[in-house]
Tab-separated table of C-alpha atoms and ligand atoms in Angstrom:
chain	number	residue	atom	x	y	z
A	1457	MET	CA	19.177	28.135	-11.949
A	1458	ASN	CA	16.786	25.675	-13.184
A	1459	ARG	CA	14.625	24.159	-10.165
A	1460	ILE	CA	14.969	20.584	-9.805
A	1461	HIS	CA	11.444	18.652	-10.039
A	1462	ALA	CA	10.588	15.019	-8.736
A	1463	PRO	CA	11.098	12.639	-11.295
A	1464	LYS	CA	8.189	11.992	-13.586
A	1465	GLY	CA	5.558	9.449	-12.024
A	1466	THR	CA	6.293	9.972	-8.565
A	1467	LYS	CA	4.472	12.127	-5.982
A	1468	ASP	CA	5.235	14.087	-2.727
A	1469	LEU	CA	2.805	13.445	0.177
A	1470	PHE	CA	2.262	15.743	2.888
A	1471	HIS	CA	-0.266	17.453	4.746
A	1472	PRO	CA	-3.415	17.319	4.529
A	1473	ASP	CA	-3.368	14.338	2.335
A	1474	ILE	CA	-1.037	12.698	4.282
A	1475	ALA	CA	-3.948	12.002	6.882
A	1476	LYS	CA	-5.632	9.733	4.578
A	1477	TRP	CA	-2.379	7.352	3.919
A	1478	GLN	CA	-1.918	7.395	7.953
A	1479	PHE	CA	-5.224	6.073	8.303
A	1480	LEU	CA	-5.021	3.636	5.526
A	1481	GLU	CA	-1.715	2.533	7.140
A	1482	GLU	CA	-3.159	1.973	10.426
A	1483	LYS	CA	-6.241	0.170	9.367
A	1484	ILE	CA	-3.809	-2.216	7.277
A	1485	HIS	CA	-2.073	-2.819	10.186
A	1486	ALA	CA	-4.969	-3.511	12.532
A	1487	TYR	CA	-7.018	-5.503	9.739
A	1488	TYR	CA	-4.540	-8.057	8.784
A	1489	THR	CA	-3.714	-8.834	12.479
A	1490	ARG	CA	-7.036	-9.749	12.799
A	1491	PHE	CA	-6.525	-12.444	10.227
A	1492	LEU	CA	-3.089	-13.456	11.868
A	1493	TYR	CA	-0.933	-12.160	9.160
A	1494	ARG	CA	2.508	-10.798	10.153
A	1495	GLU	CA	3.992	-7.781	8.475
A	1496	ILE	CA	7.269	-8.289	6.618
A	1497	ARG	CA	9.457	-5.541	5.344
A	1498	THR	CA	11.943	-6.512	2.645
A	1499	PRO	CA	14.539	-4.431	0.659
A	1500	ILE	CA	13.232	-1.884	-1.789
A	1501	PHE	CA	15.851	-3.144	-4.355
A	1502	GLU	CA	16.756	-6.624	-5.056
A	1503	HIS	CA	18.864	-8.761	-7.522
A	1504	SER	CA	17.182	-8.373	-10.913
A	1505	GLU	CA	17.312	-12.275	-11.170
A	1506	LEU	CA	14.656	-12.364	-8.496
A	1507	PHE	CA	11.955	-10.808	-10.517
A	1508	ILE	CA	13.405	-12.117	-14.176
A	1509	LYS	CA	12.853	-15.599	-12.690
A	1510	GLY	CA	9.666	-14.740	-10.017
A	1511	THR	CA	7.666	-12.311	-11.950
A	1512	GLY	CA	8.406	-13.836	-15.363
A	1513	SER	CA	10.799	-12.808	-18.112
A	1514	GLU	CA	8.010	-12.690	-20.340
A	1515	THR	CA	5.655	-10.400	-18.493
A	1516	GLU	CA	5.153	-6.877	-19.287
A	1517	VAL	CA	6.511	-5.600	-16.072
A	1518	VAL	CA	9.793	-7.517	-16.457
A	1519	GLN	CA	10.144	-6.726	-20.048
A	1520	LYS	CA	9.447	-2.851	-20.249
A	1521	GLU	CA	8.562	-1.571	-16.750
A	1522	MET	CA	11.687	-2.441	-14.453
A	1523	TYR	CA	13.982	-0.282	-12.931
A	1524	THR	CA	17.149	-1.835	-13.384
A	1525	PHE	CA	20.753	-0.761	-13.062
A	1526	LYS	CA	24.488	-1.756	-12.241
A	1527	ASP	CA	25.617	-1.001	-8.854
A	1528	LYS	CA	29.228	-0.110	-8.353
A	1529	ALA	CA	30.224	-3.697	-7.921
A	1530	LEU	CA	28.414	-4.060	-11.633
A	1531	ARG	CA	25.562	-6.390	-9.665
A	1532	SER	CA	22.555	-6.095	-11.699
A	1533	ILE	CA	19.964	-4.449	-9.392
A	1534	THR	CA	16.143	-3.991	-9.605
A	1535	LEU	CA	13.920	-1.530	-7.622
A	1536	ARG	CA	11.192	-3.972	-6.705
A	1537	PRO	CA	8.247	-3.794	-9.097
A	1538	GLU	CA	6.005	-5.844	-7.050
A	1539	ASN	CA	6.712	-7.446	-3.502
A	1540	THR	CA	5.725	-11.304	-3.954
A	1541	PRO	CA	9.249	-12.879	-5.183
A	1542	PRO	CA	10.855	-10.539	-2.355
A	1543	VAL	CA	8.632	-11.899	0.379
A	1544	VAL	CA	9.242	-15.611	-1.070
A	1545	ARG	CA	13.166	-14.803	-1.256
A	1546	ALA	CA	13.129	-13.610	2.565
A	1547	ALA	CA	11.083	-16.794	3.791
A	1548	LEU	CA	13.227	-19.037	1.933
A	1549	GLU	CA	16.535	-17.014	3.042
A	1550	HIS	CA	15.492	-16.911	6.737
A	1551	ASN	CA	14.030	-20.479	6.850
A	1552	LEU	CA	10.506	-19.067	7.715
A	1553	PHE	CA	8.821	-21.907	6.482
A	1554	HIS	CA	9.789	-24.063	9.552
A	1555	GLU	CA	8.617	-21.757	12.207
A	1556	MET	CA	5.086	-21.357	11.834
A	1557	PHE	CA	2.807	-22.896	9.071
A	1558	PRO	CA	1.058	-21.986	7.194
A	1559	LEU	CA	3.059	-18.726	6.786
A	1560	ARG	CA	0.999	-15.650	6.615
A	1561	PHE	CA	2.357	-12.051	5.707
A	1562	TYR	CA	1.187	-8.782	5.028
A	1563	TYR	CA	3.441	-6.081	3.744
A	1564	ILE	CA	3.364	-2.289	2.903
A	1565	GLY	CA	5.546	-0.140	0.779
A	1566	PRO	CA	6.376	1.722	-2.473
A	1567	MET	CA	7.043	-0.276	-5.794
A	1568	PHE	CA	8.621	1.261	-8.951
A	1569	ARG	CA	7.504	0.570	-12.620
A	1570	TYR	CA	8.324	2.147	-15.601
A	1571	ASP	CA	4.664	2.923	-16.564
A	1572	LYS	CA	3.415	5.602	-18.676
A	1573	PRO	CA	2.361	7.819	-15.700
A	1574	GLN	CA	-1.326	8.976	-15.841
A	1575	LYS	CA	-4.184	9.284	-12.976
A	1576	GLY	CA	-3.799	6.471	-11.273
A	1577	ARG	CA	-0.836	4.996	-12.558
A	1578	TYR	CA	2.737	6.251	-11.259
A	1579	ARG	CA	6.209	5.188	-11.548
A	1580	GLN	CA	6.664	4.996	-7.598
A	1581	PHE	CA	3.432	3.743	-6.239
A	1582	HIS	CA	2.780	1.963	-3.316
A	1583	GLN	CA	1.021	-1.399	-2.424
A	1584	PHE	CA	-0.073	-3.447	0.537
A	1585	GLY	CA	-0.691	-6.978	0.227
A	1586	ALA	CA	-0.944	-10.074	1.587
A	1587	GLU	CA	0.745	-13.814	1.007
A	1588	VAL	CA	0.084	-17.194	2.526
A	1589	PHE	CA	2.374	-19.820	1.814
A	1590	GLY	CA	2.018	-23.381	2.722
A	1591	ASP	CA	-1.871	-23.823	2.300
A	1592	PRO	CA	-3.213	-25.741	-0.884
A	1593	SER	CA	-6.697	-25.650	0.123
A	1594	PRO	CA	-9.198	-23.511	-1.698
A	1595	GLU	CA	-10.831	-22.473	1.364
A	1596	VAL	CA	-7.593	-20.287	1.977
A	1597	ASP	CA	-7.964	-18.749	-1.603
A	1598	ALA	CA	-11.594	-17.692	-0.395
A	1599	GLU	CA	-10.381	-16.137	2.761
A	1600	VAL	CA	-7.793	-14.118	0.898
A	1601	ILE	CA	-10.460	-13.040	-1.486
A	1602	TYR	CA	-12.573	-12.224	1.381
A	1603	SER	CA	-10.172	-10.292	3.380
A	1604	ALA	CA	-9.285	-8.324	0.576
A	1605	ARG	CA	-12.683	-7.336	-0.336
A	1606	GLY	CA	-13.944	-6.966	3.190
A	1607	PHE	CA	-11.071	-4.447	3.769
A	1608	LEU	CA	-12.205	-2.077	1.120
A	1609	GLU	CA	-15.839	-2.483	2.416
A	1610	GLU	CA	-14.605	-1.677	6.092
A	1611	ILE	CA	-12.649	1.255	4.641
A	1612	LYS	CA	-15.968	2.302	2.765
A	1613	VAL	CA	-14.411	2.435	-0.804
A	1614	PRO	CA	-17.344	2.647	-3.285
A	1615	GLY	CA	-18.230	0.697	-6.227
A	1616	ILE	CA	-16.165	-2.245	-5.818
A	1617	GLU	CA	-16.599	-5.258	-7.897
A	1618	LEU	CA	-14.962	-8.569	-7.320
A	1619	HIS	CA	-14.031	-10.501	-10.595
A	1620	VAL	CA	-12.435	-14.335	-10.257
A	1621	ASN	CA	-11.270	-16.832	-12.591
A	1622	SER	CA	-8.988	-19.844	-12.739
A	1623	VAL	CA	-6.044	-19.793	-14.952
A	1624	GLY	CA	-4.990	-23.639	-14.781
A	1625	CYS	CA	-2.013	-25.352	-13.825
A	1626	ARG	CA	0.715	-26.933	-15.100
A	1627	THR	CA	-1.626	-29.751	-16.406
A	1628	CYS	CA	-4.260	-27.951	-18.273
A	1629	ARG	CA	-2.579	-24.748	-19.188
A	1630	PRO	CA	-0.144	-25.939	-21.865
A	1631	PRO	CA	-2.916	-27.726	-23.707
A	1632	TYR	CA	-5.397	-24.831	-23.315
A	1633	LEU	CA	-2.595	-22.460	-24.455
A	1634	ALA	CA	-2.062	-24.305	-27.787
A	1635	LEU	CA	-5.765	-23.855	-28.590
A	1636	LEU	CA	-5.434	-20.255	-27.501
A	1637	GLN	CA	-2.479	-19.583	-30.285
A	1638	ASP	CA	-4.227	-21.502	-32.921
A	1639	ALA	CA	-7.132	-19.165	-32.498
A	1640	ALA	CA	-5.070	-16.166	-32.071
A	1641	SER	CA	-2.987	-17.310	-35.287
A	1642	ALA	CA	-5.847	-17.339	-37.113
A	1643	ALA	CA	-6.960	-14.059	-36.166
A	1644	ALA	CA	-3.349	-12.374	-36.089
A	1645	GLY	CA	-4.757	-10.003	-39.331
A	1646	SER	CA	-6.943	-7.957	-36.517
A	1647	LEU	CA	-4.656	-7.928	-33.903
A	1648	CYS	CA	-2.431	-4.819	-33.020
A	1649	ASP	CA	1.355	-5.410	-33.365
A	1650	ASP	CA	1.656	-6.046	-29.598
A	1651	CYS	CA	-0.803	-8.670	-29.476
A	1652	LYS	CA	0.678	-10.168	-32.682
A	1653	ARG	CA	4.046	-10.654	-30.579
A	1654	LYS	CA	2.195	-11.943	-27.380
A	1655	ILE	CA	0.729	-15.015	-29.506
A	1656	ASP	CA	3.863	-16.544	-29.233
A	1657	THR	CA	5.413	-15.021	-25.886
A	1658	ASN	CA	2.209	-14.795	-23.478
A	1659	PRO	CA	-1.011	-15.187	-25.223
A	1660	LEU	CA	-3.026	-15.122	-22.122
A	1661	ARG	CA	-2.558	-11.325	-22.037
A	1662	ILE	CA	-4.049	-10.666	-25.403
A	1663	PHE	CA	-7.115	-10.781	-23.190
A	1664	ASP	CA	-5.677	-7.563	-21.444
A	1665	CYS	CA	-5.375	-5.647	-24.566
A	1666	LYS	CA	-7.240	-2.225	-24.515
A	1667	VAL	CA	-7.335	-1.959	-28.296
A	1668	PRO	CA	-11.216	-2.295	-29.270
A	1669	GLU	CA	-10.290	-4.367	-32.351
A	1670	CYS	CA	-8.099	-6.772	-30.296
A	1671	GLY	CA	-10.827	-7.023	-28.079
A	1672	GLU	CA	-13.536	-8.123	-30.581
A	1673	ALA	CA	-11.251	-10.508	-32.155
A	1674	SER	CA	-10.578	-12.019	-28.692
A	1675	SER	CA	-14.057	-12.442	-27.643
A	1676	GLY	CA	-14.475	-15.682	-29.826
A	1677	PHE	CA	-11.170	-17.101	-28.238
A	1678	PRO	CA	-11.268	-20.288	-26.089
A	1679	THR	CA	-11.102	-19.541	-22.370
A	1680	ILE	CA	-9.636	-21.385	-19.960
A	1681	THR	CA	-12.512	-21.926	-17.914
A	1682	ASP	CA	-13.931	-24.346	-20.112
A	1683	HIS	CA	-10.639	-26.329	-20.567
A	1684	LEU	CA	-9.528	-26.851	-16.687
A	1685	CYS	CA	-8.358	-30.207	-15.420
A	1686	ALA	CA	-10.657	-32.017	-13.167
A	1687	GLU	CA	-8.305	-30.749	-10.113
A	1688	CYS	CA	-8.544	-27.071	-11.056
A	1689	HIS	CA	-12.258	-27.699	-12.116
A	1690	ASP	CA	-12.907	-28.726	-8.464
A	1691	HIS	CA	-10.634	-26.276	-6.579
A	1692	PHE	CA	-12.397	-23.221	-8.239
A	1693	ALA	CA	-15.771	-24.807	-7.699
A	1694	THR	CA	-14.821	-24.898	-3.898
A	1695	VAL	CA	-13.496	-21.528	-3.916
A	1696	ARG	CA	-16.731	-20.184	-5.647
A	1697	GLY	CA	-18.877	-22.199	-2.892
A	1698	CYS	CA	-17.028	-20.467	-0.313
A	1699	LEU	CA	-17.473	-17.024	-1.350
A	1700	ASP	CA	-21.006	-18.129	-1.485
A	1701	THR	CA	-21.194	-19.318	2.014
A	1702	LEU	CA	-19.549	-16.288	3.235
A	1703	GLY	CA	-21.954	-14.109	1.106
A	1704	VAL	CA	-19.583	-12.308	-0.533
A	1705	GLY	CA	-20.820	-11.139	-3.963
A	1706	TYR	CA	-18.169	-11.748	-7.410
A	1707	ALA	CA	-18.445	-12.265	-10.907
A	1708	VAL	CA	-16.872	-15.179	-12.834
A	1709	ASN	CA	-14.612	-13.562	-15.693
A	1710	PRO	CA	-13.193	-16.282	-18.007
A	1711	ARG	CA	-11.270	-13.317	-19.490
A	1712	LEU	CA	-9.392	-12.564	-16.499
A	1713	VAL	CA	-5.649	-12.985	-16.625
A	1714	ARG	CA	-3.179	-11.343	-14.126
A	1715	GLY	CA	-0.239	-9.518	-15.421
A	1716	LEU	CA	2.340	-11.474	-13.334
A	1717	ASP	CA	3.414	-15.309	-14.948
A	1718	TYR	CA	3.229	-17.124	-11.740
A	1719	TYR	CA	-0.502	-17.438	-11.145
A	1720	THR	CA	-2.232	-20.948	-11.222
A	1721	LYS	CA	-5.678	-21.975	-10.424
A	1722	THR	CA	-7.334	-19.024	-8.787
A	1723	ALA	CA	-6.975	-15.638	-10.323
A	1724	PHE	CA	-8.900	-12.758	-8.922
A	1725	GLU	CA	-9.049	-8.558	-9.470
A	1726	ILE	CA	-11.135	-6.125	-7.678
A	1727	THR	CA	-11.938	-3.208	-9.591
A	1728	SER	CA	-13.986	0.256	-8.942
A	1729	THR	CA	-16.633	1.516	-11.091
A	1730	GLN	CA	-15.520	4.922	-10.139
A	1731	LEU	CA	-11.880	4.930	-11.415
A	1732	GLY	CA	-12.304	5.295	-14.851
A	1733	ALA	CA	-9.398	3.843	-17.019
A	1734	GLN	CA	-7.380	2.500	-14.513
A	1735	ASP	CA	-10.167	0.470	-12.648
A	1736	SER	CA	-8.085	-1.992	-11.298
A	1737	LEU	CA	-7.869	-1.825	-7.277
A	1738	LEU	CA	-6.304	-4.786	-6.348
A	1739	GLY	CA	-5.438	-8.353	-7.874
A	1740	GLY	CA	-3.998	-11.421	-6.678
A	1741	GLY	CA	-4.241	-15.492	-7.029
A	1742	ARG	CA	-2.863	-18.663	-6.110
A	1743	TYR	CA	0.861	-19.584	-7.336
A	1744	ASN	CA	1.998	-22.899	-6.626
A	1745	ASN	CA	5.131	-23.256	-8.492
A	1746	LEU	CA	6.503	-19.834	-7.671
A	1747	ILE	CA	8.593	-20.982	-4.307
A	1748	GLN	CA	9.955	-23.990	-6.310
A	1749	GLU	CA	10.900	-21.831	-9.175
A	1750	LEU	CA	12.758	-19.640	-6.777
A	1751	GLY	CA	14.916	-22.639	-5.448
A	1752	GLY	CA	12.738	-23.664	-2.408
A	1753	PRO	CA	10.507	-26.503	-1.450
A	1754	ASP	CA	7.305	-27.385	-3.373
A	1755	ILE	CA	5.104	-25.116	-1.196
A	1756	PRO	CA	1.920	-23.352	-2.629
A	1757	GLY	CA	1.049	-19.771	-2.104
A	1758	VAL	CA	-1.769	-17.548	-2.703
A	1759	GLY	CA	-1.929	-13.981	-2.015
A	1760	PHE	CA	-2.886	-10.355	-3.958
A	1761	ALA	CA	-1.623	-6.617	-4.094
A	1762	ALA	CA	-3.620	-3.511	-3.821
A	1763	GLY	CA	-2.315	-0.139	-5.440
A	1764	MET	CA	-2.600	2.388	-2.196
A	1765	GLU	CA	-2.874	5.662	-4.422
A	1766	ARG	CA	-6.077	4.241	-6.116
A	1767	ILE	CA	-7.444	3.347	-2.753
A	1768	VAL	CA	-6.431	6.820	-1.128
A	1769	LEU	CA	-8.439	8.438	-4.202
A	1770	HIS	CA	-11.706	6.943	-2.683
A	1771	LEU	CA	-11.096	8.277	0.731
A	1772	GLU	CA	-13.036	11.326	2.149
A	1773	ALA	CA	-10.867	14.439	3.706
A	1774	LEU	CA	-9.902	13.271	6.942
A	1775	PRO	CA	-9.116	15.372	10.143
A	1776	GLY	CA	-5.526	15.560	10.553
A	1777	ARG	CA	-4.086	13.551	13.373
A	1778	GLU	CA	-2.276	16.120	15.144
A	1779	ALA	CA	-3.076	16.103	19.111
A	1780	LYS	CA	-4.053	19.316	20.893
A	1781	SER	CA	-1.216	21.430	20.969
A	1782	ILE	CA	0.065	24.306	23.138
A	1783	LEU	CA	2.088	27.437	22.213
A	1784	ILE	CA	4.618	28.782	25.123
A	1785	ALA	CA	4.746	32.063	24.682
A	1786	TYR	CA	7.511	34.332	26.446
A	1787	GLN	CA	7.026	38.187	27.078
A	1788	THR	CA	10.687	39.043	26.407
A	1789	ALA	CA	13.946	37.236	25.102
A	1790	ASP	CA	14.864	37.045	28.575
A	1791	HIS	CA	12.417	34.137	29.040
A	1792	ARG	CA	12.993	32.322	25.945
A	1793	LEU	CA	15.175	29.920	27.757
A	1794	GLU	CA	12.308	29.159	30.380
A	1795	ALA	CA	9.752	28.665	27.680
A	1796	MET	CA	12.252	26.022	26.134
A	1797	ARG	CA	12.555	24.094	29.664
A	1798	LEU	CA	8.881	24.170	29.941
A	1799	ALA	CA	8.349	22.755	26.307
A	1800	ALA	CA	10.816	20.090	27.369
A	1801	ALA	CA	8.833	19.301	30.265
A	1802	LEU	CA	5.701	18.952	28.249
A	1803	TRP	CA	7.662	17.022	25.375
A	1804	ASP	CA	8.733	14.672	28.112
A	1805	ARG	CA	4.966	14.139	28.998
A	1806	GLY	CA	4.121	13.296	25.594
A	1807	VAL	CA	2.210	16.772	25.066
A	1808	ALA	CA	2.690	18.456	21.972
A	1809	ALA	CA	4.262	21.825	22.591
A	1810	TYR	CA	5.999	24.694	20.307
A	1811	VAL	CA	7.974	27.686	21.028
A	1812	GLU	CA	8.483	30.404	18.322
A	1813	TYR	CA	12.105	31.250	18.907
A	1814	ASN	CA	12.365	33.937	16.439
A	1815	ALA	CA	9.474	36.261	17.672
A	1816	ASN	CA	10.555	39.227	19.658
A	1817	ASN	CA	6.869	40.090	20.516
A	1818	MET	CA	3.938	38.419	21.878
A	1819	LYS	CA	1.922	39.211	19.008
A	1820	LYS	CA	3.730	37.598	16.383
A	1821	GLN	CA	4.053	34.217	18.670
A	1822	PHE	CA	0.411	34.471	19.197
A	1823	ARG	CA	-0.170	34.368	15.366
A	1824	GLN	CA	2.317	31.623	15.140
A	1825	GLY	CA	0.085	29.853	17.730
A	1826	ASN	CA	-2.931	30.341	15.421
A	1827	ARG	CA	-1.114	28.713	12.658
A	1828	ILE	CA	-0.400	25.445	14.554
A	1829	GLY	CA	-3.942	25.671	15.864
A	1830	ALA	CA	-2.950	25.939	19.548
A	1831	ALA	CA	-5.740	24.749	21.857
A	1832	PHE	CA	-3.758	26.728	24.693
A	1833	THR	CA	-1.236	29.140	25.242
A	1834	PHE	CA	1.196	28.873	28.277
A	1835	ILE	CA	2.430	32.505	28.947
A	1836	LEU	CA	5.744	33.007	30.942
A	1837	GLY	CA	6.659	36.741	31.962
A	1838	GLU	CA	8.696	38.164	34.692
A	1839	ASP	CA	5.720	37.656	37.278
A	1840	GLU	CA	5.076	33.980	36.413
A	1841	ILE	CA	8.701	33.091	36.656
A	1842	LYS	CA	9.225	34.892	39.941
A	1843	THR	CA	6.070	33.106	41.456
A	1844	GLY	CA	6.809	29.737	39.847
A	1845	THR	CA	3.360	29.748	37.925
A	1846	VAL	CA	2.043	29.879	34.321
A	1847	SER	CA	-0.671	31.510	32.800
A	1848	ILE	CA	-2.958	29.448	30.457
A	1849	LYS	CA	-4.884	30.980	27.877
A	1850	ASP	CA	-7.919	28.743	26.239
A	1851	MET	CA	-7.689	29.842	22.609
A	1852	GLU	CA	-11.362	28.875	22.136
A	1853	ALA	CA	-12.944	30.144	25.177
A	1854	HIS	CA	-10.727	33.102	25.482
A	1855	GLU	CA	-10.359	32.577	29.095
A	1856	GLN	CA	-7.327	33.068	31.210
A	1857	THR	CA	-6.209	31.205	34.398
A	1858	LYS	CA	-2.978	30.903	36.346
A	1859	ILE	CA	-1.681	27.860	37.949
A	1860	LYS	CA	1.232	26.682	40.110
A	1861	ARG	CA	4.154	24.711	38.287
A	1862	GLU	CA	3.453	22.026	40.923
A	1863	ALA	CA	-0.121	21.639	39.374
A	1864	LEU	CA	0.620	21.174	36.020
A	1865	ASP	CA	0.163	17.744	35.829
A	1866	GLN	CA	-3.267	17.786	37.421
A	1867	TRP	CA	-4.005	20.546	34.577
A	1868	LEU	CA	-2.722	18.555	31.876
A	1869	LYS	CA	-4.849	15.406	33.079
A	1870	GLN	CA	-7.888	17.520	33.288
A	1871	ASN	CA	-7.687	19.478	29.941
A	1872	LEU	CA	-5.904	17.169	27.209
B	2170	AMP	P1	-0.428	-5.864	-9.830
B	2170	AMP	O1	0.966	-6.084	-8.936
B	2170	AMP	O2	0.423	-5.656	-11.237
B	2170	AMP	O3	-1.307	-7.073	-10.138
B	2170	AMP	O4	-1.404	-4.624	-9.470
B	2170	AMP	C1	-1.886	-4.625	-8.125
B	2170	AMP	C2	-2.631	-3.370	-8.028
B	2170	AMP	O5	-1.684	-2.300	-7.823
B	2170	AMP	C3	-3.395	-2.913	-8.976
B	2170	AMP	O6	-4.830	-3.572	-9.109
B	2170	AMP	C4	-3.203	-0.965	-9.286
B	2170	AMP	O7	-4.087	-0.874	-8.142
B	2170	AMP	C5	-1.879	-1.025	-8.602
B	2170	AMP	N1	-0.778	-0.653	-9.635
B	2170	AMP	C6	-0.309	-1.555	-10.274
B	2170	AMP	N2	0.631	-0.746	-11.116
B	2170	AMP	C7	0.561	0.504	-10.885
B	2170	AMP	C8	1.024	1.831	-11.022
B	2170	AMP	N3	1.908	2.046	-12.051
B	2170	AMP	N4	0.575	3.082	-10.352
B	2170	AMP	C9	-0.338	2.933	-9.245
B	2170	AMP	N5	-0.883	1.603	-9.102
B	2170	AMP	C10	-0.699	0.419	-9.801
């Protein structure tokens, strides 16, 4: 029979690499608690409408990359390709806007996009992200950027570069887009088919195209930074001023546009010089209309999402988190039950213990102890059981002692 493989673009995660994931997840929890963000967990699937409205029907993500299917009741369901619309939906659904203001969330979890799999690009990948709802001030944009960059620095991701831009708002973007469309139409002959299509649907995304001819053509296009309204201009100036004050290194990149439609004003991205083609570690920005567009009040938002696979690639190999463990070895099958009772006494005390039930001799059990890296072996034989004792072998020092069962707690305290 043919073996069943994992679907293309997905990955199994296990020891020893899983230690990097556990490290990263623990760091995220600790770090974002420092900024007074609270964790939010939303479902992995949502009604497709949430992303069509939220992420934007003209985005690449919605047009080409969503895992959408009909459930048994013929509802259109989508595996979440990103988590900002779900977090907004959850906050609206549970009236969280009334609880604490501004609302600050962080999340960690898998996302799904029907992308072309390659190094750093998967169909199931993981993001962590943060969202702040209800604060229109540019200072909060700078704080979000500061936290994102600071996190990568704290876990020592090398070669990071921060790019910032402003993508304008409902006032200044439409007239700018008209200018951009004119410039792109005039240069249509040198654009790829995909970019030709984007002229009418999503001209900003032409800046994102990796085809060299498109890059060359778009280098002469007008950029939004030169066409911001006074409010967006001032907002962006304050964001940069805050970053300067906080000593955050950044580059203004007027061609930075994000793949998601909802950004207004600040947009940012952190890339790594060590990642090759898929160099984006995280991206985010302000989205002042999204909450309203999803049926909520007129509340602004700002946030980012980071790709965890790409961060993990940078982490050094980490030692496993396994605690010091104890093998409980028994002399004959008659003592196996007693070994299990002793293991249970250890588990109940929070100690990692292992019994090899399938071994009929001590040698085999010791071999198994080596495999699990046991620090100590507790040996139970006729004599130990009769005298209420346990023999303890220190596997590293190769020393053996015998203790009374009553002295077990004392021994654990001293040795683990
Ligand atoms: P986005 O949600 O598109 O703004 O992406 C935010 C971050 O998620 C990117 O900077 C990447 O690090 C990561 N990312 C996006 N798509 C993928 C993917 N298909 N595979 C792995 N990481 C991804």
